[in-house]
mmCIF file of C-alpha atoms and ligand atoms in Angstrom:
data_model
loop_
_atom_site.group_PDB
_atom_site.id
_atom_site.type_symbol
_atom_site.label_atom_id
_atom_site.label_comp_id
_atom_site.label_asym_id
_atom_site.label_seq_id
_atom_site.Cartn_x
_atom_site.Cartn_y
_atom_site.Cartn_z
ATOM 1 C CA UNK A 1 -2.003 40.909 -46.403
ATOM 2 C CA UNK A 2 -1.938 37.214 -47.168
ATOM 3 C CA UNK A 3 1.846 37.270 -47.567
ATOM 4 C CA UNK A 4 2.225 39.036 -44.256
ATOM 5 C CA UNK A 5 0.115 36.464 -42.484
ATOM 6 C CA UNK A 6 1.929 33.526 -44.016
ATOM 7 C CA UNK A 7 5.289 34.950 -42.917
ATOM 8 C CA UNK A 8 3.868 35.426 -39.480
ATOM 9 C CA UNK A 9 2.612 31.862 -39.537
ATOM 10 C CA UNK A 10 6.002 30.503 -40.595
ATOM 11 C CA UNK A 11 7.663 32.442 -37.790
ATOM 12 C CA UNK A 12 5.106 31.132 -35.346
ATOM 13 C CA UNK A 13 5.595 27.543 -36.524
ATOM 14 C CA UNK A 14 9.367 27.898 -36.200
ATOM 15 C CA UNK A 15 8.991 29.267 -32.703
ATOM 16 C CA UNK A 16 6.713 26.375 -31.793
ATOM 17 C CA UNK A 17 9.131 23.810 -33.174
ATOM 18 C CA UNK A 18 12.011 25.365 -31.263
ATOM 19 C CA UNK A 19 9.932 25.441 -28.133
ATOM 20 C CA UNK A 20 8.824 21.828 -28.252
ATOM 21 C CA UNK A 21 12.234 20.433 -29.164
ATOM 22 C CA UNK A 22 13.147 18.153 -26.279
ATOM 23 C CA UNK A 23 15.364 20.015 -23.862
ATOM 24 C CA UNK A 24 18.518 18.141 -22.906
ATOM 25 C CA UNK A 25 17.927 16.125 -19.769
ATOM 26 C CA UNK A 26 18.897 18.038 -16.685
ATOM 27 C CA UNK A 27 20.781 15.091 -15.250
ATOM 28 C CA UNK A 28 22.698 14.628 -18.491
ATOM 29 C CA UNK A 29 24.402 18.033 -18.242
ATOM 30 C CA UNK A 30 28.131 18.123 -17.877
ATOM 31 C CA UNK A 31 28.744 21.560 -16.341
ATOM 32 C CA UNK A 32 28.949 21.781 -12.557
ATOM 33 C CA UNK A 33 26.279 23.926 -10.909
ATOM 34 C CA UNK A 34 27.781 26.729 -8.805
ATOM 35 C CA UNK A 35 26.238 29.189 -6.370
ATOM 36 C CA UNK A 36 27.740 32.485 -5.255
ATOM 37 C CA UNK A 37 26.865 32.996 -1.597
ATOM 38 C CA UNK A 38 24.899 36.169 -0.890
ATOM 39 C CA UNK A 39 24.386 37.886 2.445
ATOM 40 C CA UNK A 40 21.633 36.034 4.280
ATOM 41 C CA UNK A 41 22.286 32.714 2.533
ATOM 42 C CA UNK A 42 22.643 29.614 4.667
ATOM 43 C CA UNK A 43 23.557 26.053 3.721
ATOM 44 C CA UNK A 44 19.914 25.310 4.453
ATOM 45 C CA UNK A 45 18.518 27.904 2.054
ATOM 46 C CA UNK A 46 20.999 26.993 -0.700
ATOM 47 C CA UNK A 47 20.188 23.285 -0.337
ATOM 48 C CA UNK A 48 16.484 24.091 -0.549
ATOM 49 C CA UNK A 49 16.922 26.317 -3.591
ATOM 50 C CA UNK A 50 18.781 23.681 -5.599
ATOM 51 C CA UNK A 51 16.974 20.658 -4.145
ATOM 52 C CA UNK A 52 20.157 19.066 -2.837
ATOM 53 C CA UNK A 53 20.987 17.777 0.614
ATOM 54 C CA UNK A 54 22.825 19.945 3.132
ATOM 55 C CA UNK A 55 25.260 17.084 3.689
ATOM 56 C CA UNK A 56 25.996 16.940 -0.021
ATOM 57 C CA UNK A 57 26.893 20.647 -0.012
ATOM 58 C CA UNK A 58 29.152 20.082 2.985
ATOM 59 C CA UNK A 59 30.940 17.198 1.288
ATOM 60 C CA UNK A 60 31.307 18.894 -2.092
ATOM 61 C CA UNK A 61 32.734 22.048 -0.557
ATOM 62 C CA UNK A 62 34.523 20.538 2.446
ATOM 63 C CA UNK A 63 32.501 22.620 4.902
ATOM 64 C CA UNK A 64 32.401 21.415 8.507
ATOM 65 C CA UNK A 65 29.760 23.528 10.257
ATOM 66 C CA UNK A 66 26.848 25.471 8.844
ATOM 67 C CA UNK A 67 28.503 28.798 8.082
ATOM 68 C CA UNK A 68 28.958 30.048 4.536
ATOM 69 C CA UNK A 69 30.795 33.258 3.704
ATOM 70 C CA UNK A 70 29.077 35.776 1.427
ATOM 71 C CA UNK A 71 31.001 35.991 -1.840
ATOM 72 C CA UNK A 72 32.237 32.397 -1.658
ATOM 73 C CA UNK A 73 31.471 30.157 -4.627
ATOM 74 C CA UNK A 74 29.952 26.808 -3.724
ATOM 75 C CA UNK A 75 29.692 23.711 -5.873
ATOM 76 C CA UNK A 76 26.044 22.718 -5.767
ATOM 77 C CA UNK A 77 26.252 19.817 -8.190
ATOM 78 C CA UNK A 78 29.460 18.405 -9.636
ATOM 79 C CA UNK A 79 29.672 18.204 -13.412
ATOM 80 C CA UNK A 80 28.753 14.813 -14.777
ATOM 81 C CA UNK A 81 32.172 14.482 -16.448
ATOM 82 C CA UNK A 82 33.507 13.954 -12.927
ATOM 83 C CA UNK A 83 30.849 11.343 -12.177
ATOM 84 C CA UNK A 84 31.567 9.736 -15.510
ATOM 85 C CA UNK A 85 35.271 9.378 -14.898
ATOM 86 C CA UNK A 86 34.778 7.698 -11.524
ATOM 87 C CA UNK A 87 32.059 5.428 -12.858
ATOM 88 C CA UNK A 88 34.036 4.429 -15.912
ATOM 89 C CA UNK A 89 37.170 3.994 -13.809
ATOM 90 C CA UNK A 90 35.371 1.476 -11.600
ATOM 91 C CA UNK A 91 33.946 -0.354 -14.574
ATOM 92 C CA UNK A 92 37.251 -0.263 -16.379
ATOM 93 C CA UNK A 93 39.190 -1.657 -13.449
ATOM 94 C CA UNK A 94 36.782 -4.559 -13.032
ATOM 95 C CA UNK A 95 36.919 -5.289 -16.751
ATOM 96 C CA UNK A 96 40.714 -5.114 -16.904
ATOM 97 C CA UNK A 97 40.854 -7.386 -13.867
ATOM 98 C CA UNK A 98 38.823 -9.936 -15.821
ATOM 99 C CA UNK A 99 41.145 -9.570 -18.796
ATOM 100 C CA UNK A 100 44.236 -10.064 -16.681
ATOM 101 C CA UNK A 101 42.748 -13.228 -15.197
ATOM 102 C CA UNK A 102 42.100 -14.814 -18.561
ATOM 103 C CA UNK A 103 45.339 -13.731 -20.189
ATOM 104 C CA UNK A 104 47.350 -14.699 -17.141
ATOM 105 C CA UNK A 105 49.201 -11.396 -16.827
ATOM 106 C CA UNK A 106 49.949 -10.119 -13.366
ATOM 107 C CA UNK A 107 47.821 -7.415 -11.849
ATOM 108 C CA UNK A 108 49.828 -4.219 -11.898
ATOM 109 C CA UNK A 109 50.504 -2.061 -8.873
ATOM 110 C CA UNK A 110 48.133 0.645 -10.059
ATOM 111 C CA UNK A 111 45.325 -1.861 -10.481
ATOM 112 C CA UNK A 112 45.963 -3.139 -6.975
ATOM 113 C CA UNK A 113 45.741 0.314 -5.451
ATOM 114 C CA UNK A 114 42.651 1.046 -7.531
ATOM 115 C CA UNK A 115 41.076 -2.021 -5.961
ATOM 116 C CA UNK A 116 41.992 -0.787 -2.500
ATOM 117 C CA UNK A 117 40.455 2.601 -3.133
ATOM 118 C CA UNK A 118 37.168 1.169 -4.319
ATOM 119 C CA UNK A 119 37.052 -1.106 -1.259
ATOM 120 C CA UNK A 120 37.504 1.882 1.044
ATOM 121 C CA UNK A 121 34.806 3.778 -0.817
ATOM 122 C CA UNK A 122 32.439 0.892 -0.297
ATOM 123 C CA UNK A 123 33.100 0.939 3.432
ATOM 124 C CA UNK A 124 32.493 4.672 3.610
ATOM 125 C CA UNK A 125 29.224 4.269 1.733
ATOM 126 C CA UNK A 126 27.594 2.115 4.418
ATOM 127 C CA UNK A 127 24.027 3.271 4.213
ATOM 128 C CA UNK A 128 23.444 5.631 7.075
ATOM 129 C CA UNK A 129 21.565 8.848 6.744
ATOM 130 C CA UNK A 130 21.386 11.897 8.936
ATOM 131 C CA UNK A 131 18.330 13.249 10.712
ATOM 132 C CA UNK A 132 18.529 17.049 10.782
ATOM 133 C CA UNK A 133 16.972 19.781 12.896
ATOM 134 C CA UNK A 134 16.603 23.465 12.056
ATOM 135 C CA UNK A 135 17.290 25.447 15.219
ATOM 136 C CA UNK A 136 14.430 27.666 16.396
ATOM 137 C CA UNK A 137 14.501 30.551 18.852
ATOM 138 C CA UNK A 138 14.496 29.071 22.349
ATOM 139 C CA UNK A 139 15.957 25.709 21.315
ATOM 140 C CA UNK A 140 18.688 24.240 23.449
ATOM 141 C CA UNK A 141 20.757 21.112 22.964
ATOM 142 C CA UNK A 142 18.705 19.620 25.802
ATOM 143 C CA UNK A 143 15.333 20.351 24.227
ATOM 144 C CA UNK A 144 16.534 19.065 20.867
ATOM 145 C CA UNK A 145 18.001 15.922 22.436
ATOM 146 C CA UNK A 146 14.689 15.259 24.194
ATOM 147 C CA UNK A 147 12.668 15.865 21.051
ATOM 148 C CA UNK A 148 14.690 13.358 19.017
ATOM 149 C CA UNK A 149 15.192 10.849 21.806
ATOM 150 C CA UNK A 150 18.975 11.245 21.907
ATOM 151 C CA UNK A 151 21.484 12.780 24.338
ATOM 152 C CA UNK A 152 23.324 16.099 24.586
ATOM 153 C CA UNK A 153 26.609 14.173 24.535
ATOM 154 C CA UNK A 154 25.658 12.591 21.225
ATOM 155 C CA UNK A 155 24.605 15.929 19.752
ATOM 156 C CA UNK A 156 27.958 17.426 20.794
ATOM 157 C CA UNK A 157 29.822 14.466 19.339
ATOM 158 C CA UNK A 158 28.090 14.783 15.982
ATOM 159 C CA UNK A 159 28.090 18.563 15.672
ATOM 160 C CA UNK A 160 31.111 19.478 17.767
ATOM 161 C CA UNK A 161 29.574 22.613 19.213
ATOM 162 C CA UNK A 162 28.643 24.051 22.585
ATOM 163 C CA UNK A 163 25.165 25.182 23.639
ATOM 164 C CA UNK A 164 26.072 28.846 23.260
ATOM 165 C CA UNK A 165 26.784 28.592 19.563
ATOM 166 C CA UNK A 166 23.265 27.475 18.567
ATOM 167 C CA UNK A 167 21.763 30.075 16.254
ATOM 168 C CA UNK A 168 18.155 30.108 15.083
ATOM 169 C CA UNK A 169 18.015 29.013 11.456
ATOM 170 C CA UNK A 170 21.081 26.798 11.717
ATOM 171 C CA UNK A 171 20.729 23.158 10.798
ATOM 172 C CA UNK A 172 22.290 20.573 13.061
ATOM 173 C CA UNK A 173 22.565 16.851 12.560
ATOM 174 C CA UNK A 174 20.577 15.081 15.256
ATOM 175 C CA UNK A 175 21.477 11.469 14.597
ATOM 176 C CA UNK A 176 22.499 8.971 11.969
ATOM 177 C CA UNK A 177 20.100 6.146 11.266
ATOM 178 C CA UNK A 178 20.528 3.139 8.998
ATOM 179 C CA UNK A 179 18.415 3.736 5.919
ATOM 180 C CA UNK A 180 15.488 1.404 5.461
ATOM 181 C CA UNK A 181 15.931 -0.399 8.767
ATOM 182 C CA UNK A 182 14.957 0.347 12.330
ATOM 183 C CA UNK A 183 11.853 2.030 13.661
ATOM 184 C CA UNK A 184 12.004 4.998 11.288
ATOM 185 C CA UNK A 185 8.982 7.289 11.529
ATOM 186 C CA UNK A 186 7.292 9.789 9.267
ATOM 187 C CA UNK A 187 6.768 13.097 11.025
ATOM 188 C CA UNK A 188 5.086 15.445 8.588
ATOM 189 C CA UNK A 189 3.375 13.001 6.272
ATOM 190 C CA UNK A 190 1.383 14.157 3.268
ATOM 191 C CA UNK A 191 -1.339 11.902 1.855
ATOM 192 C CA UNK A 192 -1.373 11.214 -1.860
ATOM 193 C CA UNK A 193 -4.802 12.051 -3.366
ATOM 194 C CA UNK A 194 -6.978 9.050 -4.242
ATOM 195 C CA UNK A 195 -6.429 9.807 -7.913
ATOM 196 C CA UNK A 196 -4.825 12.472 -10.047
ATOM 197 C CA UNK A 197 -3.424 13.043 -13.502
ATOM 198 C CA UNK A 198 -1.935 9.683 -14.497
ATOM 199 C CA UNK A 199 -2.315 7.768 -11.230
ATOM 200 C CA UNK A 200 -4.699 6.097 -8.799
ATOM 201 C CA UNK A 201 -3.943 5.475 -5.124
ATOM 202 C CA UNK A 202 -6.941 3.626 -3.691
ATOM 203 C CA UNK A 203 -5.299 2.151 -0.578
ATOM 204 C CA UNK A 204 -5.781 5.301 1.404
ATOM 205 C CA UNK A 205 -4.100 4.436 4.698
ATOM 206 C CA UNK A 206 -0.928 3.247 2.948
ATOM 207 C CA UNK A 207 -0.086 6.214 0.712
ATOM 208 C CA UNK A 208 1.440 8.745 3.110
ATOM 209 C CA UNK A 209 4.819 10.180 2.186
ATOM 210 C CA UNK A 210 7.140 13.113 2.626
ATOM 211 C CA UNK A 211 6.330 16.263 0.702
ATOM 212 C CA UNK A 212 9.179 15.405 -1.684
ATOM 213 C CA UNK A 213 7.849 11.878 -2.302
ATOM 214 C CA UNK A 214 4.239 12.915 -2.888
ATOM 215 C CA UNK A 215 5.195 15.853 -5.119
ATOM 216 C CA UNK A 216 7.542 13.698 -7.209
ATOM 217 C CA UNK A 217 4.877 10.991 -7.699
ATOM 218 C CA UNK A 218 2.264 13.525 -8.782
ATOM 219 C CA UNK A 219 4.642 15.361 -11.113
ATOM 220 C CA UNK A 220 6.069 12.254 -12.775
ATOM 221 C CA UNK A 221 2.655 10.631 -13.287
ATOM 222 C CA UNK A 222 1.192 13.855 -14.689
ATOM 223 C CA UNK A 223 4.080 14.212 -17.111
ATOM 224 C CA UNK A 224 3.656 10.614 -18.278
ATOM 225 C CA UNK A 225 -0.085 11.138 -18.720
ATOM 226 C CA UNK A 226 0.596 14.261 -20.766
ATOM 227 C CA UNK A 227 2.820 12.251 -23.082
ATOM 228 C CA UNK A 228 0.534 9.203 -23.239
ATOM 229 C CA UNK A 229 -2.971 10.570 -22.603
ATOM 230 C CA UNK A 230 -4.574 7.310 -23.754
ATOM 231 C CA UNK A 231 -2.721 5.156 -21.212
ATOM 232 C CA UNK A 232 -4.174 3.629 -18.074
ATOM 233 C CA UNK A 233 -3.218 5.471 -14.910
ATOM 234 C CA UNK A 234 -0.254 4.197 -12.923
ATOM 235 C CA UNK A 235 -1.316 2.186 -9.880
ATOM 236 C CA UNK A 236 0.303 3.476 -6.704
ATOM 237 C CA UNK A 237 0.731 0.709 -4.141
ATOM 238 C CA UNK A 238 2.389 1.189 -0.785
ATOM 239 C CA UNK A 239 4.133 4.369 0.294
ATOM 240 C CA UNK A 240 3.975 4.532 4.133
ATOM 241 C CA UNK A 241 1.506 4.852 6.991
ATOM 242 C CA UNK A 242 0.585 8.345 8.160
ATOM 243 C CA UNK A 243 3.184 8.213 10.925
ATOM 244 C CA UNK A 244 5.520 5.765 9.207
ATOM 245 C CA UNK A 245 6.928 2.770 11.050
ATOM 246 C CA UNK A 246 6.924 -0.888 10.125
ATOM 247 C CA UNK A 247 4.665 -1.684 7.191
ATOM 248 C CA UNK A 248 4.378 -5.407 6.571
ATOM 249 C CA UNK A 249 5.644 -7.070 4.467
ATOM 250 C CA UNK A 250 8.297 -4.462 3.625
ATOM 251 C CA UNK A 251 11.748 -3.842 5.028
ATOM 252 C CA UNK A 252 11.501 -0.263 3.841
ATOM 253 C CA UNK A 253 8.399 1.946 3.427
ATOM 254 C CA UNK A 254 8.900 3.208 7.000
ATOM 255 C CA UNK A 255 9.661 6.870 6.498
ATOM 256 C CA UNK A 256 7.496 8.053 3.620
ATOM 257 C CA UNK A 257 10.323 7.873 1.117
ATOM 258 C CA UNK A 258 9.466 4.678 -0.778
ATOM 259 C CA UNK A 259 6.778 3.944 -3.306
ATOM 260 C CA UNK A 260 5.710 0.828 -5.187
ATOM 261 C CA UNK A 261 4.092 1.453 -8.544
ATOM 262 C CA UNK A 262 2.968 -0.494 -11.571
ATOM 263 C CA UNK A 263 4.800 -0.959 -14.844
ATOM 264 C CA UNK A 264 2.965 -0.128 -18.027
ATOM 265 C CA UNK A 265 2.235 -3.426 -19.713
ATOM 266 C CA UNK A 266 0.224 -5.010 -22.526
ATOM 267 C CA UNK A 267 -1.596 -7.622 -20.483
ATOM 268 C CA UNK A 268 -5.269 -6.930 -21.239
ATOM 269 C CA UNK A 269 -6.538 -9.166 -18.442
ATOM 270 C CA UNK A 270 -5.156 -7.171 -15.551
ATOM 271 C CA UNK A 271 -6.382 -3.831 -14.329
ATOM 272 C CA UNK A 272 -4.397 -1.461 -12.097
ATOM 273 C CA UNK A 273 -3.071 -3.902 -9.518
ATOM 274 C CA UNK A 274 0.436 -5.269 -9.877
ATOM 275 C CA UNK A 275 0.819 -7.870 -12.611
ATOM 276 C CA UNK A 276 3.864 -9.966 -13.360
ATOM 277 C CA UNK A 277 5.497 -8.389 -16.372
ATOM 278 C CA UNK A 278 7.827 -10.105 -18.823
ATOM 279 C CA UNK A 279 9.971 -8.625 -21.575
ATOM 280 C CA UNK A 280 7.160 -9.467 -24.007
ATOM 281 C CA UNK A 281 4.336 -7.872 -21.995
ATOM 282 C CA UNK A 282 6.276 -4.814 -20.774
ATOM 283 C CA UNK A 283 5.078 -1.605 -22.421
ATOM 284 C CA UNK A 284 8.620 -0.395 -22.827
ATOM 285 C CA UNK A 285 7.826 2.993 -24.307
ATOM 286 C CA UNK A 286 5.370 4.137 -21.643
ATOM 287 C CA UNK A 287 7.307 2.553 -18.805
ATOM 288 C CA UNK A 288 10.437 4.426 -19.863
ATOM 289 C CA UNK A 289 8.503 7.705 -20.034
ATOM 290 C CA UNK A 290 7.374 7.096 -16.460
ATOM 291 C CA UNK A 291 10.895 6.239 -15.266
ATOM 292 C CA UNK A 292 12.420 9.219 -17.047
ATOM 293 C CA UNK A 293 9.787 11.530 -15.580
ATOM 294 C CA UNK A 294 10.716 10.320 -12.103
ATOM 295 C CA UNK A 295 14.427 10.811 -12.799
ATOM 296 C CA UNK A 296 13.741 14.351 -13.953
ATOM 297 C CA UNK A 297 12.368 15.261 -10.527
ATOM 298 C CA UNK A 298 15.975 14.760 -9.302
ATOM 299 C CA UNK A 299 14.530 13.389 -6.070
ATOM 300 C CA UNK A 300 15.105 9.701 -6.888
ATOM 301 C CA UNK A 301 17.759 7.982 -4.831
ATOM 302 C CA UNK A 302 17.288 4.482 -6.230
ATOM 303 C CA UNK A 303 14.923 2.421 -8.361
ATOM 304 C CA UNK A 304 14.478 -1.339 -8.121
ATOM 305 C CA UNK A 305 13.695 -2.958 -11.452
ATOM 306 C CA UNK A 306 14.018 -6.650 -12.279
ATOM 307 C CA UNK A 307 17.237 -7.271 -14.202
ATOM 308 C CA UNK A 308 15.469 -8.937 -17.139
ATOM 309 C CA UNK A 309 13.298 -5.845 -17.601
ATOM 310 C CA UNK A 310 16.306 -3.530 -17.455
ATOM 311 C CA UNK A 311 17.505 -4.652 -20.901
ATOM 312 C CA UNK A 312 14.501 -3.404 -22.938
ATOM 313 C CA UNK A 313 14.338 -0.211 -20.843
ATOM 314 C CA UNK A 314 18.070 0.399 -21.334
ATOM 315 C CA UNK A 315 17.631 0.009 -25.081
ATOM 316 C CA UNK A 316 14.574 2.272 -25.055
ATOM 317 C CA UNK A 317 16.519 4.995 -23.230
ATOM 318 C CA UNK A 318 19.216 4.877 -25.921
ATOM 319 C CA UNK A 319 16.597 4.824 -28.663
ATOM 320 C CA UNK A 320 15.125 8.026 -27.222
ATOM 321 C CA UNK A 321 18.464 9.743 -27.611
ATOM 322 C CA UNK A 322 19.860 9.679 -24.101
ATOM 323 C CA UNK A 323 23.659 9.626 -24.168
ATOM 324 C CA UNK A 324 25.341 6.243 -23.802
ATOM 325 C CA UNK A 325 27.427 7.273 -20.777
ATOM 326 C CA UNK A 326 24.356 8.659 -19.008
ATOM 327 C CA UNK A 327 22.432 5.434 -19.634
ATOM 328 C CA UNK A 328 25.411 3.371 -18.462
ATOM 329 C CA UNK A 329 25.540 5.299 -15.204
ATOM 330 C CA UNK A 330 21.803 4.810 -14.684
ATOM 331 C CA UNK A 331 21.458 1.066 -15.258
ATOM 332 C CA UNK A 332 22.997 -1.962 -13.643
ATOM 333 C CA UNK A 333 22.434 -3.692 -17.009
ATOM 334 C CA UNK A 334 24.527 -4.924 -18.866
ATOM 335 C CA UNK A 335 27.180 -5.421 -16.169
ATOM 336 C CA UNK A 336 25.216 -8.104 -14.327
ATOM 337 C CA UNK A 337 23.104 -8.416 -11.200
ATOM 338 C CA UNK A 338 24.919 -6.865 -8.246
ATOM 339 C CA UNK A 339 27.021 -4.440 -10.280
ATOM 340 C CA UNK A 340 24.689 -1.630 -9.228
ATOM 341 C CA UNK A 341 25.097 -2.221 -5.519
ATOM 342 C CA UNK A 342 26.637 0.357 -3.206
ATOM 343 C CA UNK A 343 24.804 3.131 -5.004
ATOM 344 C CA UNK A 344 26.795 2.891 -8.229
ATOM 345 C CA UNK A 345 23.676 3.018 -10.365
ATOM 346 C CA UNK A 346 20.210 4.379 -9.626
ATOM 347 C CA UNK A 347 18.448 1.484 -11.358
ATOM 348 C CA UNK A 348 19.251 -1.914 -9.888
ATOM 349 C CA UNK A 349 17.891 -5.402 -9.487
ATOM 350 C CA UNK A 350 16.268 -6.481 -6.251
ATOM 351 C CA UNK A 351 14.265 -9.696 -6.238
ATOM 352 C CA UNK A 352 10.503 -9.370 -6.511
ATOM 353 C CA UNK A 353 10.454 -6.317 -8.756
ATOM 354 C CA UNK A 354 9.035 -7.881 -11.894
ATOM 355 C CA UNK A 355 5.476 -6.817 -11.036
ATOM 356 C CA UNK A 356 6.199 -3.344 -9.694
ATOM 357 C CA UNK A 357 8.884 -0.663 -9.571
ATOM 358 C CA UNK A 358 10.161 0.387 -6.157
ATOM 359 C CA UNK A 359 11.468 3.935 -5.892
ATOM 360 C CA UNK A 360 13.306 5.457 -2.951
ATOM 361 C CA UNK A 361 13.429 9.248 -2.713
ATOM 362 C CA UNK A 362 15.881 11.590 -1.057
ATOM 363 C CA UNK A 363 14.922 13.415 2.105
ATOM 364 C CA UNK A 364 14.895 17.170 1.559
ATOM 365 C CA UNK A 365 15.005 20.005 4.105
ATOM 366 C CA UNK A 366 11.407 20.988 3.272
ATOM 367 C CA UNK A 367 10.225 17.531 4.396
ATOM 368 C CA UNK A 368 10.934 18.435 8.016
ATOM 369 C CA UNK A 369 9.175 21.750 8.706
ATOM 370 C CA UNK A 370 10.559 23.455 11.795
ATOM 371 C CA UNK A 371 7.195 24.570 13.194
HETATM 372 ZN ZN1 ZN B 1 8.643 -1.467 -2.199
#
């Protein structure tokens, strides 16, 4: 009897150990994610299922309209080996350019053309984003144009289709707006609770976000609290107003897709509100858990972290076993301030982010309900 139970216990312990072994980070995977189109699938439903943007699917698969053929295989997410090669190519070319300067050798033809390509990429990456509309029964180009304060001509220009080809369920691009600027509004705002697992959000009128934003904040803070149950809750500062729009003193925070939140730190004098953090007062371990939890939601577009604080966080990420190439693609550090511009890294330096982290989230189809 006793022997039987001890064997059972050993098996149980083994199972537990296997279960709690840290799973490899989702964003560190190298295999591309594919989807075989089934009858009834739309770009919209596939994007929703995999939490990617419809535009991303279009670009990855070179699709122009909204139609997908059943049986076709779509790339949902490219493998990270692809991302790695482009990232390292850019880094490599800038490093070899430096070398050629100091050693006095001439820049080769291939290096020149590589420079041209990266310049063109930068131009193409000018930060505009598309506002989308899911067509409902009874919608016309005119009603959609009126709803979004644009014109039928513009809708035709962007989507290249006539009125007759509008089908309920289709997603059309309504307009392109510069991200972070202009009178961007929040249409279906969700209010963050006043407090929850791992966070407090006391400034009630300033914590409205998209469904994606609010869900990501709650998930990431809860995960951090689960890992560090003894820690103080993260202080959530500004997100957006209920209907979005200009929120002084920010340039962003207009569309429910930005949040300011506190670092974990070892300054005993401060409570909750943002405190200037230095490399010696930063609680590197807990702060990294928080950052990693946000990254795992896969909804983070960018994160502003003071460059000086990037170094200890970069080292912490490596210490926790995240692959060097993944960490290098995440951080602007150690390549210098500005190397993470143009969306090359998620984590980058923007002045004023030594007392809080600013996170921008992607907009997802479910943030704009069609009803
Ligand atoms: Zn901010």
